[in-house]
Amino acid sequence: MSSRRSLSNLSVWLGTTLVGSLVELSNDRSVFEFDEEYAANSDRPVLSQSFFEADGSLDLEPVEKQMKLSPFFSNLLPEGALRKYVAERAEVKAVRDLPLLRLLGDDLPGAVVVRPEEDGPLIEEMEEAVSTTQPVRDVEPLRFSLAGVQMKLSAAGTPEKGLTIPAEGRGGHWILKLPSAMYPYVPENEHSMMRFAREVGIEVAETGLVPVEEIGRLPRGFLRHGENALWVKRFDRTDEGTRIHMEDFNQVYAQMPDAKYRNYSYGNMAEDLARIAGVEDVREFVRRLVFSAAIGNADMHLKNWTLIYPDGRTPKLSPAYDFVSTIAYLDDFGMALSVSKEKDVRKFDEDLLRRFAARVPVPEKVIFDAALETAEKIVRVWPSLQGDLTMEGKAVGLVSERIRAFPLTGRLLA
Ligand SMILES: Nc1ncnc2c1ncn2[C@@H]1O[C@H](COP(=O)(O)OP(=O)(O)O)[C@@H](O)[C@H]1O
Ligand SMILES: [Mg+2]
């Protein structure tokens, strides 16, 4: 391994544990290799489920790639318009993964940090150290990374005292999801659906709305397409300034980002969750699946489900995020992934639920109870909640219709 070391090597860290290195090769190729000490450490923090062999040992095969990095790392980077924007501001090419990861490596999703080998591990800064008072300069690169396609920024401060984009372009414990021109009122929709989910008993990330005008140091390049942005409190950063590791299910399955709608079903996910996290997590997974079907959320692909590692080693389902009633923008009956080979939400009835449950290694009753209790709560909570939401009236009407059309909730209204 050492024979190929060069100045451009990047080290991969989990806190102060060196996990491995990304070695840049010729022709835009790179290879990821685990560090020998990390591989030999029986109490090592977990980078990703995808590196485990069936017998629980670490898969030490170096992964070589061209242009893109291997799936775990490629999935750490922003997608779509945000990726283009970040790349342009830093004057790097948006198609190549490695230069982007080098730029963003100090502020990635979860606890993983990627930095030049000679820099050593990142010493955590307290949030107070983030400067928020310098004037806005649109030329500074943004240096945080989150996946997803919506335009978003990392913010410091608090919703009560004000949220500010840090001058360094990184740091901060809040995600700001900005309004878009193409899909009006997404922040209001998402905030409403997150609140609905919470009232139904789902564990959700904390969210709120903030007028775009009140965001401190918002780069001018971010056009104001609507009145409000959504703030989301990060669950992979603690108030003490430490980081909690996490990975999304596209990383669990070692798939490249653009495969997030492919190759795996909700059945696969529940089955794997039962094995790696346990029965409580399956219960919560089923609640979220039923909720997403009931509100017309057709975007619960593999990157909208995450495993979090509170102790660095033991995975569990992270709080829920990115709940949007997407039928407000694209009215169809599809789900992002299939339930027992079926994507049409009108076919998601007790029979289909039974077929889905058959392959998940937990008692069928666990899945049925979670699904039916959630359906009942949805039907009970919605009538009084709907008048008290920030989302558009038209979108509220579509959710009501969808609750009637989805068999598990519709049968309770018949
Ligand atoms: N509260 C949160 N804490 C930490 N990470 C989050 C949180 N919410 C979302 N993320 C991460 O950020 C990514 C993008 O957020 P998401 O809400 O899914 O945005 P988009 O609408 O662009 O898909 C997610 O895939 C997830 O990895
Ligand atoms: Mg998302």
XYZ file of C-alpha atoms and ligand atoms in Angstrom:
442
model
C 0.000 0.000 0.000
C 2.725 2.464 0.970
C 4.485 2.152 -2.389
C 1.617 3.969 -4.085
C 1.378 6.828 -1.619
C 1.619 10.283 -3.100
C 0.806 13.788 -1.933
C -2.655 13.601 -3.393
C -3.702 10.652 -1.237
C -6.778 11.281 0.844
C -7.218 9.728 4.274
C -10.613 8.486 5.395
C -11.352 9.035 9.100
C -14.056 8.202 11.591
C -13.178 10.608 14.395
C -9.514 9.930 15.168
C -9.620 6.395 13.743
C -7.899 6.121 10.384
C -10.139 3.892 8.243
C -8.270 3.837 4.950
C -7.165 5.888 1.999
C -8.357 6.989 -1.380
C -5.358 6.850 -3.665
C -5.458 8.878 -6.865
C -4.104 6.983 -9.877
C -3.497 8.068 -13.478
C -6.328 8.610 -15.982
C -8.777 9.851 -13.405
C -8.806 6.522 -11.606
C -8.714 6.074 -7.875
C -8.734 3.201 -5.451
C -10.037 2.853 -1.896
C -8.053 0.652 0.490
C -8.641 -0.052 4.172
C -5.892 0.764 6.629
C -4.239 -2.393 8.003
C -4.582 -1.344 11.625
C -8.277 -0.556 11.130
C -8.821 -3.941 9.489
C -7.084 -5.689 12.398
C -9.033 -3.801 15.079
C -11.893 -5.988 16.334
C -13.584 -2.994 17.993
C -13.434 -0.714 14.959
C -16.177 1.838 14.220
C -18.338 0.854 11.231
C -17.965 2.731 7.933
C -20.684 0.877 6.013
C -22.638 -2.379 6.052
C -21.588 -2.805 2.427
C -18.036 -3.688 3.484
C -19.130 -6.682 5.561
C -18.798 -10.188 4.152
C -21.583 -12.679 4.906
C -19.552 -14.046 7.843
C -19.182 -10.576 9.382
C -15.545 -10.066 8.394
C -14.362 -6.968 6.548
C -14.183 -7.107 2.746
C -10.609 -5.933 2.167
C -10.667 -6.025 -1.633
C -9.453 -2.594 -2.890
C -12.123 -0.890 -5.001
C -10.874 0.869 -8.129
C -13.014 3.308 -10.093
C -12.710 5.847 -12.889
C -14.230 9.354 -12.781
C -16.673 8.302 -10.061
C -15.620 7.002 -6.661
C -16.805 3.683 -5.282
C -20.485 3.715 -4.176
C -20.002 4.471 -0.486
C -18.031 7.655 -1.286
C -19.967 8.683 -4.384
C -23.172 8.693 -2.325
C -21.690 11.269 0.069
C -21.768 13.953 -2.614
C -24.584 16.308 -3.621
C -26.671 15.494 -6.693
C -28.394 17.550 -9.403
C -28.482 21.341 -9.314
C -26.779 21.580 -5.915
C -23.827 19.569 -7.179
C -23.513 21.795 -10.231
C -23.668 24.917 -8.079
C -21.072 23.690 -5.568
C -18.740 22.617 -8.384
C -19.068 25.915 -10.242
C -18.299 27.978 -7.162
C -15.208 25.901 -6.466
C -14.231 25.850 -10.157
C -14.054 22.061 -10.349
C -15.813 19.803 -12.843
C -19.165 18.521 -11.574
C -18.813 15.091 -13.215
C -15.710 14.056 -11.306
C -16.179 12.758 -7.778
C -12.685 12.948 -6.325
C -12.066 16.725 -6.577
C -15.502 17.350 -5.089
C -14.872 14.981 -2.207
C -11.502 16.652 -1.598
C -13.300 20.011 -1.420
C -16.166 18.870 0.821
C -14.448 16.181 2.866
C -14.464 18.048 6.197
C -18.269 18.367 6.283
C -19.845 15.191 4.956
C -23.004 13.353 5.985
C -22.365 11.308 9.145
C -19.031 11.098 10.942
C -16.798 10.195 8.018
C -14.142 12.793 7.185
C -11.938 12.729 4.079
C -8.824 14.920 4.033
C -5.361 15.121 2.508
C -3.128 12.519 4.128
C -0.683 15.121 5.421
C -3.425 17.023 7.298
C -4.215 14.291 9.859
C -7.624 13.918 11.511
C -10.055 16.792 11.874
C -10.119 18.346 15.313
C -13.773 19.153 15.948
C -14.550 22.823 16.205
C -17.331 24.052 18.397
C -20.171 25.723 16.558
C -19.276 29.031 18.242
C -16.051 29.027 16.265
C -17.960 29.305 12.994
C -17.839 32.902 11.857
C -21.155 34.279 10.778
C -20.572 37.994 10.717
C -18.394 38.453 7.650
C -20.105 39.947 4.594
C -21.491 37.593 1.943
C -19.064 36.852 -0.864
C -20.550 34.736 -3.615
C -17.105 33.688 -4.776
C -16.323 31.549 -1.736
C -16.786 27.852 -2.290
C -19.422 26.013 -0.287
C -17.727 23.268 1.663
C -20.483 21.104 3.072
C -21.976 18.065 1.419
C -25.414 16.520 1.653
C -26.971 14.270 -0.941
C -30.306 14.970 -2.571
C -31.416 17.202 -5.395
C -33.167 20.101 -3.637
C -31.091 23.255 -3.213
C -29.917 23.286 0.365
C -27.372 24.942 2.607
C -25.753 24.205 5.922
C -26.619 26.807 8.563
C -25.348 27.763 12.007
C -27.162 29.551 14.825
C -30.647 28.539 15.955
C -34.154 29.012 14.514
C -35.006 31.167 17.573
C -32.019 33.529 17.375
C -31.550 33.352 13.618
C -29.962 30.966 11.117
C -26.871 32.074 9.243
C -24.800 30.589 6.464
C -21.240 30.268 7.842
C -18.536 32.229 6.021
C -16.426 29.090 5.698
C -19.300 27.484 3.752
C -19.320 24.564 6.174
C -20.151 23.762 9.772
C -23.535 24.243 11.346
C -26.153 21.878 12.644
C -29.072 22.887 10.493
C -30.040 22.089 6.938
C -31.893 24.793 5.042
C -33.945 23.499 2.122
C -34.753 26.410 -0.166
C -37.937 26.955 -2.162
C -37.814 26.026 -5.854
C -39.284 27.728 -8.909
C -40.405 24.482 -10.477
C -42.217 23.060 -7.447
C -43.893 25.809 -5.419
C -44.412 25.483 -1.661
C -42.238 22.405 -1.109
C -40.963 23.775 2.249
C -44.562 24.260 3.466
C -45.554 20.826 2.140
C -42.572 19.080 3.741
C -42.954 20.844 7.082
C -46.656 19.881 7.130
C -45.995 16.238 6.289
C -43.213 16.000 8.893
C -45.629 17.349 11.479
C -48.343 14.911 10.369
C -45.832 12.035 10.648
C -44.861 13.088 14.159
C -48.516 13.133 15.237
C -48.953 9.663 13.786
C -46.147 8.405 16.046
C -43.218 8.361 13.638
C -39.806 9.524 14.864
C -38.971 12.500 12.665
C -36.182 15.050 12.358
C -37.162 18.403 13.854
C -38.266 20.936 11.202
C -39.654 24.456 10.901
C -40.128 27.265 8.399
C -38.037 30.411 8.186
C -38.682 33.382 5.865
C -35.942 33.334 3.211
C -35.407 37.061 3.868
C -34.345 36.295 7.439
C -31.554 33.858 6.562
C -28.238 35.494 7.386
C -25.546 35.583 4.702
C -27.612 33.754 2.080
C -25.464 33.725 -1.076
C -26.981 35.934 -3.768
C -26.733 33.041 -6.212
C -29.649 31.444 -4.402
C -32.640 33.014 -6.072
C -35.628 33.591 -3.866
C -38.292 31.426 -5.438
C -40.652 31.515 -2.501
C -41.254 33.088 0.852
C -40.123 30.318 3.182
C -37.307 27.830 3.502
C -37.484 24.652 5.575
C -34.970 24.190 8.380
C -34.142 20.666 9.493
C -32.096 19.943 12.596
C -29.272 17.562 11.750
C -29.330 14.250 13.604
C -25.730 13.439 12.660
C -24.331 16.398 14.635
C -24.627 16.773 18.430
C -24.984 19.940 20.498
C -21.550 19.109 21.930
C -20.035 19.513 18.468
C -19.392 15.819 17.783
C -20.548 13.796 14.780
C -22.654 10.659 14.615
C -22.020 8.298 11.756
C -24.750 7.293 9.299
C -25.225 5.804 5.844
C -28.205 5.686 3.503
C -29.618 2.480 2.029
C -28.034 3.134 -1.353
C -24.711 2.936 0.495
C -25.829 -0.165 2.395
C -26.482 -1.762 -1.017
C -23.266 -0.432 -2.594
C -25.171 1.180 -5.444
C -24.169 4.316 -7.314
C -26.388 7.367 -6.544
C -28.361 7.190 -9.802
C -29.532 3.652 -8.938
C -31.502 4.848 -5.912
C -34.853 3.789 -7.455
C -33.563 0.428 -8.690
C -32.709 -3.172 -7.812
C -34.077 -3.258 -4.242
C -37.602 -3.269 -2.840
C -39.156 -2.265 0.479
C -39.245 -6.004 1.183
C -35.461 -6.247 0.777
C -35.013 -3.273 3.066
C -37.302 -4.615 5.819
C -35.626 -8.005 5.620
C -32.163 -6.495 5.956
C -33.278 -4.113 8.669
C -34.625 -7.042 10.716
C -31.249 -8.726 10.422
C -29.001 -5.761 11.120
C -31.120 -3.606 13.452
C -33.964 -5.715 14.857
C -37.690 -5.891 15.270
C -38.312 -2.370 16.651
C -36.736 -0.866 13.565
C -38.927 -3.002 11.320
C -41.973 -1.674 13.186
C -40.825 1.897 12.555
C -40.007 1.095 8.921
C -43.565 -0.193 8.384
C -45.044 2.936 9.999
C -43.094 5.119 7.572
C -43.982 2.940 4.591
C -47.707 3.134 5.355
C -47.498 6.863 6.065
C -45.697 7.546 2.774
C -48.306 5.577 0.842
C -51.140 7.430 2.585
C -49.839 10.961 1.888
C -48.862 10.309 -1.731
C -45.108 10.439 -1.213
C -43.703 8.788 -4.312
C -40.102 9.614 -3.553
C -39.070 7.214 -0.765
C -36.109 5.835 -2.710
C -33.035 4.239 -1.130
C -31.371 7.568 -0.264
C -34.363 8.696 1.782
C -33.806 5.927 4.357
C -30.759 6.032 6.602
C -29.015 3.879 9.193
C -27.446 5.826 12.040
C -24.725 4.557 14.393
C -25.169 6.312 17.779
C -22.262 4.363 19.336
C -20.313 4.201 16.082
C -20.934 0.460 15.729
C -24.594 -0.483 16.191
C -26.932 0.558 13.389
C -30.516 1.694 13.773
C -32.986 3.519 11.560
C -32.321 7.276 11.709
C -35.151 9.733 12.325
C -37.336 10.171 9.239
C -36.696 13.013 6.774
C -37.783 14.209 3.315
C -41.494 13.440 3.742
C -43.193 15.363 0.934
C -46.647 14.774 -0.534
C -45.268 14.594 -4.074
C -48.735 14.193 -5.621
C -49.055 17.966 -5.292
C -46.509 18.127 -8.153
C -46.937 14.863 -10.020
C -50.251 13.169 -9.507
C -49.866 9.437 -9.893
C -50.290 6.300 -7.828
C -46.722 5.010 -7.954
C -44.452 4.310 -5.016
C -40.681 4.811 -5.382
C -39.895 1.134 -4.725
C -42.122 -1.908 -4.742
C -43.979 -3.711 -1.973
C -44.001 -7.384 -2.928
C -43.455 -6.522 -6.621
C -46.240 -3.914 -6.615
C -45.725 -0.154 -6.974
C -49.353 0.919 -7.348
C -50.511 2.251 -3.994
C -54.139 1.319 -4.852
C -53.058 -2.333 -4.712
C -51.373 -1.961 -1.296
C -53.984 -3.812 0.769
C -53.882 -6.437 3.526
C -53.187 -9.207 1.028
C -50.143 -7.418 -0.319
C -49.032 -6.605 3.219
C -49.226 -10.329 4.048
C -47.026 -11.184 1.063
C -44.588 -8.439 2.039
C -44.495 -9.709 5.652
C -43.852 -13.302 4.589
C -40.234 -12.616 3.695
C -39.337 -10.417 6.673
C -37.871 -12.448 9.543
C -40.118 -11.039 12.286
C -43.581 -12.286 13.350
C -46.279 -11.297 10.850
C -48.247 -9.748 13.705
C -45.499 -7.161 14.289
C -45.874 -5.911 10.743
C -49.670 -6.031 10.728
C -49.998 -4.244 14.058
C -47.593 -1.492 12.992
C -49.327 -1.045 9.630
C -52.901 -1.087 10.876
C -52.241 1.076 13.933
C -50.536 3.635 11.709
C -53.438 3.578 9.242
C -55.882 4.153 12.105
C -53.856 7.055 13.500
C -53.619 8.659 10.067
C -57.382 8.566 9.663
C -57.921 9.836 13.224
C -55.372 12.681 13.175
C -55.861 14.085 9.668
C -59.315 15.696 9.982
C -58.303 18.022 12.829
C -54.746 18.599 11.622
C -55.473 19.530 8.008
C -56.869 22.988 8.758
C -53.822 23.881 10.826
C -51.100 23.278 8.228
C -48.963 25.643 6.203
C -49.300 23.649 2.980
C -51.567 24.815 0.147
C -55.283 23.996 0.332
C -55.116 22.183 -2.985
C -52.350 19.905 -1.683
C -54.343 19.237 1.512
C -57.252 18.105 -0.692
C -54.985 15.726 -2.605
C -53.760 14.136 0.634
C -57.389 13.608 1.741
C -58.130 11.934 -1.593
C -55.069 9.736 -1.329
C -55.985 8.610 2.193
C -59.285 7.432 0.684
C -57.621 5.738 -2.309
C -54.990 3.824 -0.301
C -56.698 0.587 0.774
C -55.195 0.368 4.276
C -56.598 3.791 5.228
C -59.518 3.896 2.764
C -61.241 0.845 4.279
C -61.464 2.720 7.597
C -63.449 5.501 5.907
C -65.794 3.344 3.869
N -32.055 15.869 9.767
C -31.029 15.393 9.086
N -29.845 15.163 9.679
C -28.792 14.688 9.004
N -28.826 14.386 7.694
C -29.964 14.573 7.026
C -31.132 15.078 7.673
N -32.108 15.173 6.744
C -31.573 14.756 5.591
N -30.292 14.380 5.736
C -29.346 13.890 4.727
O -29.318 14.822 3.677
C -29.736 14.244 2.464
C -30.612 15.214 1.728
O -31.750 15.552 2.500
P -33.201 15.405 1.879
O -34.142 15.977 2.879
O -33.430 13.994 1.490
O -33.083 16.356 0.610
P -33.642 16.219 -0.878
O -35.066 16.703 -0.795
O -32.778 17.086 -1.680
O -33.561 14.777 -1.270
C -30.455 12.961 2.848
O -30.353 11.989 1.843
C -29.762 12.566 4.133
O -28.594 11.840 3.854
Mg -33.965 13.097 -0.272
